[in-house]
mmCIF file of C-alpha atoms in Angstrom:
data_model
loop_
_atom_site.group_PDB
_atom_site.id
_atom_site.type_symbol
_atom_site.label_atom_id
_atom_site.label_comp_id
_atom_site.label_asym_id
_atom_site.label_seq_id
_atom_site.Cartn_x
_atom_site.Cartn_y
_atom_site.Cartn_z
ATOM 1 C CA UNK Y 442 -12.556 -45.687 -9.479
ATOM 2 C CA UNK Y 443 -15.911 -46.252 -7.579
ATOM 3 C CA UNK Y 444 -13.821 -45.959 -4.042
ATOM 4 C CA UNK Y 445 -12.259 -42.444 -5.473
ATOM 5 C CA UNK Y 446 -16.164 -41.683 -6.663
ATOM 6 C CA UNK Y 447 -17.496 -42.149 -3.398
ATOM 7 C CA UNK Y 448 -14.678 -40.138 -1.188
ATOM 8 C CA UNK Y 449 -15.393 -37.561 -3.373
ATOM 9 C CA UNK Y 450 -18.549 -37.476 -2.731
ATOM 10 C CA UNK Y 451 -18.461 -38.404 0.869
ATOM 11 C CA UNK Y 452 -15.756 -35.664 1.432
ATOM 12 C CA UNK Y 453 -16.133 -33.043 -1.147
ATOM 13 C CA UNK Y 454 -16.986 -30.208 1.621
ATOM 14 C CA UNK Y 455 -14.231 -31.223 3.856
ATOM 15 C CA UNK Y 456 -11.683 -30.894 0.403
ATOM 16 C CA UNK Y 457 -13.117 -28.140 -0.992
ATOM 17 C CA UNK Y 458 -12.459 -25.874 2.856
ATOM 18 C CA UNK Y 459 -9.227 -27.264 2.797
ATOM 19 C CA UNK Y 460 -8.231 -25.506 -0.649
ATOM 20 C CA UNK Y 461 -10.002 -22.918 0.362
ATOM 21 C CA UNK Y 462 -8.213 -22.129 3.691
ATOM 22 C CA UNK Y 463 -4.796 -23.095 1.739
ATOM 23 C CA UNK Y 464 -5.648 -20.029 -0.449
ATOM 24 C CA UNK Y 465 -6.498 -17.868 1.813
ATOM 25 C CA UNK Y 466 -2.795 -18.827 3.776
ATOM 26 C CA UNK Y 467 -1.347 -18.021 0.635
ATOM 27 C CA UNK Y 468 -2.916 -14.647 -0.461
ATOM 28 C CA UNK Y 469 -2.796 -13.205 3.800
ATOM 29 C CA UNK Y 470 1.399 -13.853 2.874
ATOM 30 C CA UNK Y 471 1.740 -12.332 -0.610
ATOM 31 C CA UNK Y 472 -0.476 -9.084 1.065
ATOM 32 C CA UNK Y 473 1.989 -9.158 4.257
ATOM 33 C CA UNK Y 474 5.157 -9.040 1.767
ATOM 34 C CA UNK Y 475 3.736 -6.428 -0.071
ATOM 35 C CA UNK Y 476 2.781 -4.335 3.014
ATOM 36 C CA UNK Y 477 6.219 -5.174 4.580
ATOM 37 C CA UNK Y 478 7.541 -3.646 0.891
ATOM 38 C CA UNK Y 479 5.266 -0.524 0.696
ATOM 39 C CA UNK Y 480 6.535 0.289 4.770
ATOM 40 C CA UNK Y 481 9.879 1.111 3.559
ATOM 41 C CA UNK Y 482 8.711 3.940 1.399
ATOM 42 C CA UNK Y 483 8.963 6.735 1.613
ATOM 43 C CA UNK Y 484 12.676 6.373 1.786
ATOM 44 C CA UNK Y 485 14.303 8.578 4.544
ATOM 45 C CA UNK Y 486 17.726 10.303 3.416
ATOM 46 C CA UNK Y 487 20.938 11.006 5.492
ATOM 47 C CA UNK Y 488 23.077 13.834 3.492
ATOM 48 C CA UNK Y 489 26.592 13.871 4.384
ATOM 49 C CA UNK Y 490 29.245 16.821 5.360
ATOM 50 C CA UNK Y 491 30.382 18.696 2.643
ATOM 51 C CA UNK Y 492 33.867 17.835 2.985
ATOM 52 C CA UNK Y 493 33.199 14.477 2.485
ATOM 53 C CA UNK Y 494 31.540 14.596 -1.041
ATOM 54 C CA UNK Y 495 28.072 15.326 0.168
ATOM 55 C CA UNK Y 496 26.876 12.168 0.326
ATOM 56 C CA UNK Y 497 23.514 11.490 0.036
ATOM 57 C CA UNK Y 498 22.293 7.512 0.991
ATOM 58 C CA UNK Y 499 18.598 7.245 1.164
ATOM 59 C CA UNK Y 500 17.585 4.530 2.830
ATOM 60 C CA UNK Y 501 13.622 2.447 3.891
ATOM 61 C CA UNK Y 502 12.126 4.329 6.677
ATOM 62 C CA UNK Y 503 11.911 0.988 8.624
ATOM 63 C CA UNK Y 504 15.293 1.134 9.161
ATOM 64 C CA UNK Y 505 17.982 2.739 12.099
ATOM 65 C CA UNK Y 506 21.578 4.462 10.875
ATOM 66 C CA UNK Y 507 24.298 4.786 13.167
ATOM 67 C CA UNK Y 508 26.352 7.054 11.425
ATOM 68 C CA UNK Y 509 30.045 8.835 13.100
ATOM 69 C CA UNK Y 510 30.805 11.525 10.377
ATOM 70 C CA UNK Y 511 33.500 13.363 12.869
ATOM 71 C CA UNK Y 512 36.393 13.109 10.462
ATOM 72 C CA UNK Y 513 38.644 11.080 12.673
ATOM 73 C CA UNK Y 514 40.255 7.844 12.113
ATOM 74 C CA UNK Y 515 40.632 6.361 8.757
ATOM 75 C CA UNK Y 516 36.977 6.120 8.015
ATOM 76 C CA UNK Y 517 35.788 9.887 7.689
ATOM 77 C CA UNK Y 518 32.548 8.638 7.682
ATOM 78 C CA UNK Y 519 31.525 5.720 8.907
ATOM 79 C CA UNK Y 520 27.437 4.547 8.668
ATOM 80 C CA UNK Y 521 26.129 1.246 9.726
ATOM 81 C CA UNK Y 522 22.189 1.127 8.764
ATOM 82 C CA UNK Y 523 20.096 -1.620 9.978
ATOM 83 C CA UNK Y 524 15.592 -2.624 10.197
ATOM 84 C CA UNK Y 525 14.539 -1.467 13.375
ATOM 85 C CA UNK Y 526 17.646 -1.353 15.551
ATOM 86 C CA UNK Y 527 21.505 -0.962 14.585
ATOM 87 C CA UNK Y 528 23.143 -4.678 16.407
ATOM 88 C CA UNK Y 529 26.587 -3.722 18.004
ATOM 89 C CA UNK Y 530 29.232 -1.767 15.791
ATOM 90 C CA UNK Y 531 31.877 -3.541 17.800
ATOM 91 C CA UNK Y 532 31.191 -7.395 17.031
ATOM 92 C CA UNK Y 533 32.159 -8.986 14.370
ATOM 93 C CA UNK Y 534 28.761 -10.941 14.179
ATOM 94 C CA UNK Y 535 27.165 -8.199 13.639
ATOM 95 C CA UNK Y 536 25.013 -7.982 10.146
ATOM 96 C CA UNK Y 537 24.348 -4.962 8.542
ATOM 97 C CA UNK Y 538 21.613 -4.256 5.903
ATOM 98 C CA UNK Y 539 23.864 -1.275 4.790
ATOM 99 C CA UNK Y 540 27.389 -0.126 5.212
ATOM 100 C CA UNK Y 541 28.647 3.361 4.466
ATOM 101 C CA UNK Y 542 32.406 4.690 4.538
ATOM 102 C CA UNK Y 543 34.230 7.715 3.008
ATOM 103 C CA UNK Y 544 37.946 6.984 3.616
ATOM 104 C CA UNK Y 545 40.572 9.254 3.882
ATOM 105 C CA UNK Y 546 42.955 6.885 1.593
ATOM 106 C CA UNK Y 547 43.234 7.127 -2.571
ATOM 107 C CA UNK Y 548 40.784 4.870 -4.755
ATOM 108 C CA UNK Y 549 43.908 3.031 -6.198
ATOM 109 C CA UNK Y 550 44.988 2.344 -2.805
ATOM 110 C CA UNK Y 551 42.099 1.363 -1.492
ATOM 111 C CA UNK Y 552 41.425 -1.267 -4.643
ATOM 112 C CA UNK Y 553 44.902 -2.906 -4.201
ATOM 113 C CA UNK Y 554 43.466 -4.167 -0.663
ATOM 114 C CA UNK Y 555 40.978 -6.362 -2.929
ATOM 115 C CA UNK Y 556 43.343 -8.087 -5.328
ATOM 116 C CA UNK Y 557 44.381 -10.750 -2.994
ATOM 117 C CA UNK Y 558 40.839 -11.651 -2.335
ATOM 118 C CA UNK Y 559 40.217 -11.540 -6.540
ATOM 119 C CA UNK Y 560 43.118 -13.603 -7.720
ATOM 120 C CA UNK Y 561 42.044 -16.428 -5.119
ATOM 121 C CA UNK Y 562 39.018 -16.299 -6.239
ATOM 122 C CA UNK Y 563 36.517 -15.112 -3.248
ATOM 123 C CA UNK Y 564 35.854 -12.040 -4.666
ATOM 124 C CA UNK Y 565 34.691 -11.127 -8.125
ATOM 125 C CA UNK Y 566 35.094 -7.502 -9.640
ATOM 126 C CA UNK Y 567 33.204 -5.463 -12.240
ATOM 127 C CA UNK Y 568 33.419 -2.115 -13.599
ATOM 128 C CA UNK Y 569 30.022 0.067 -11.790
ATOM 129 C CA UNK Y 570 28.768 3.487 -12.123
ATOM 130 C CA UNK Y 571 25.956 4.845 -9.798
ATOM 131 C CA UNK Y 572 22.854 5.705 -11.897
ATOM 132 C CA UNK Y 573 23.220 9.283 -11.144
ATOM 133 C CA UNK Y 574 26.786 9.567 -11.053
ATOM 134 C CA UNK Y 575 27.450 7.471 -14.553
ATOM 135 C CA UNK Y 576 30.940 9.356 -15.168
ATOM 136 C CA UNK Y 577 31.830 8.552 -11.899
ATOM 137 C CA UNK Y 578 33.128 4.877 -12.673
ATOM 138 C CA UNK Y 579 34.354 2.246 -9.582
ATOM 139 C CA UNK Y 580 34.107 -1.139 -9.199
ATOM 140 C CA UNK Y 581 31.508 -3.460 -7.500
ATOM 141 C CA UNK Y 582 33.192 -6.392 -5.895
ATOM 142 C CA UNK Y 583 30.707 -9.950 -4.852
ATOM 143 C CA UNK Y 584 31.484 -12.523 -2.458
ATOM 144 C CA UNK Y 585 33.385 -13.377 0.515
ATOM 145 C CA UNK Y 586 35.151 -10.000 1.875
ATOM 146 C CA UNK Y 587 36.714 -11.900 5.356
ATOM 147 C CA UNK Y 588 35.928 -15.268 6.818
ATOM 148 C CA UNK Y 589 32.172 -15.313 6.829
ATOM 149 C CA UNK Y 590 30.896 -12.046 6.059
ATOM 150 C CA UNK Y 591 29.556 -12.409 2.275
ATOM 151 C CA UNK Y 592 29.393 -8.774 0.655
ATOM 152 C CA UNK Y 593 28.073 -6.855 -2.307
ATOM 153 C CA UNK Y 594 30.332 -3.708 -2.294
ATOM 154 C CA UNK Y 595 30.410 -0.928 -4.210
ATOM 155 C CA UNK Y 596 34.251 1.160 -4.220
ATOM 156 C CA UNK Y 597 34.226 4.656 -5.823
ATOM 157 C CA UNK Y 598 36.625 7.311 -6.144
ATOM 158 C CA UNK Y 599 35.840 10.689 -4.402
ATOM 159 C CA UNK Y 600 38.620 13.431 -4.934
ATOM 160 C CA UNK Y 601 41.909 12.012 -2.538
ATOM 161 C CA UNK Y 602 38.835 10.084 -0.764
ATOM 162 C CA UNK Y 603 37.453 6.598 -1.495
ATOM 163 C CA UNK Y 604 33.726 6.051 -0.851
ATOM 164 C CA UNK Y 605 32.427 2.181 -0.065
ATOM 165 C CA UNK Y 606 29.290 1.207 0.126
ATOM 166 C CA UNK Y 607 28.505 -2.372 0.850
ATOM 167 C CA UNK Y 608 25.536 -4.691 2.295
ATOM 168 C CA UNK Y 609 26.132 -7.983 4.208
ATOM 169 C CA UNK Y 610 24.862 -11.412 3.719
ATOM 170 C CA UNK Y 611 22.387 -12.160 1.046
ATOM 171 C CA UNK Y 612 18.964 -10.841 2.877
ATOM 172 C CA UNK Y 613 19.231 -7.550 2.107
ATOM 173 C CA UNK Y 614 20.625 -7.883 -1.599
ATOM 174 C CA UNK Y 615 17.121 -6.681 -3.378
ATOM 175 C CA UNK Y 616 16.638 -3.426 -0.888
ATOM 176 C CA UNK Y 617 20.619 -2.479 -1.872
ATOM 177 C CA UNK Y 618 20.180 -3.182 -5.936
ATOM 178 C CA UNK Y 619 16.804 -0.874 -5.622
ATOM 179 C CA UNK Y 620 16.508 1.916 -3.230
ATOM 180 C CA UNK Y 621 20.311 1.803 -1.718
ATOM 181 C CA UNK Y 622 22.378 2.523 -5.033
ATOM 182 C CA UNK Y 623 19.662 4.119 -7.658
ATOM 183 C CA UNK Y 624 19.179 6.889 -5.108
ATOM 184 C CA UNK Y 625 23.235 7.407 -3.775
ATOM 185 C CA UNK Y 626 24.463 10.765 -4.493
ATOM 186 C CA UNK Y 627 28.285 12.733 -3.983
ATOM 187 C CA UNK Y 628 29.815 15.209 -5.356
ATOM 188 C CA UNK Y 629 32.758 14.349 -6.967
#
């Protein structure tokens, strides 16, 4: 007890800078994930073709969108969003914060492709409704989509049209379950 006594008092300035600088470490991060948070707003919005539903996806202004709405192909629309700069559409190691597709195939069709993935148990499904679309009903489907790409998805039913909307890997999870989905818009 008198060893502890006397390093206390020996030491007590060095101790008492180290908390201090410890604290300081810790509040400079909690203000740079809060600034990082408040860059993203106001939210910039992409609104769609009118044959395709209208689709509105607004998105954090920190990020880039690649998006080919031409009308060819399968995909009608096809948007790959991304911070900063959109990585290469054409790898397959390619992350994306957000994924966007209207597809020129039925919803029922387009849910079948899922069921293999569901029974086996990679994917899970659940009844979803956008917040302001909720008679608009689809499904939102969690987990392992192909080998190594991790998904939260989002399949809804747009006319003769299928609409997905999807973000990959876990790191952009919290930006998809609050600015991505409260704010999508179609018409139906």
């Amino acid at each position: 007890a008198i060893s502890e006594r006397q390093d206390y008092k020996n030491n007590s300035d060095q101790k008492a800078a180290a908390a201090a600088e410890q604290a300081k470490k810790e509040e400079s991060a909690a203000k740079d994930r809060q600034f990082a948070e408040e860059l993203k707003k106001p939210l910039q919005t992409y609104r769609g073709p009118d044959a395709f539903g209208s689709l509105v996806v607004a998105f954090p202004k920190t990020w880039s969108a690649y998006i080919d709405d031409s009308g060819t192909g399968e995909a009608l629309l096809d948007g790959y969003f991304a911070p900063a700069v959109v990585p290469s559409t054409a790898s397959e190691k390619s992350v994306f914060a957000l994924r966007v597709q209207v597809l020129n195939r039925p919803y029922a069709e387009t849910i079948q492709e899922f069921s293999g993935q569901q029974e086996d148990g990679t994917l899970t499904v659940a009844a979803y409704a956008l917040p302001k679309l909720p008679k608009v009903v689809g499904v939102r489907l969690t987990g392992e989509i192909s080998e190594g790409k991790t998904v939260d998805m989002v399949v809804l039913p747009l006319r003769s049209q299928t609409i997905q909307v999807w973000t990959e890997g876990g790191q952009y999870g919290k930006d998809f379950n609050e600015n991505i989905l409260p704010n999508l818009s179609f018409s139906p």
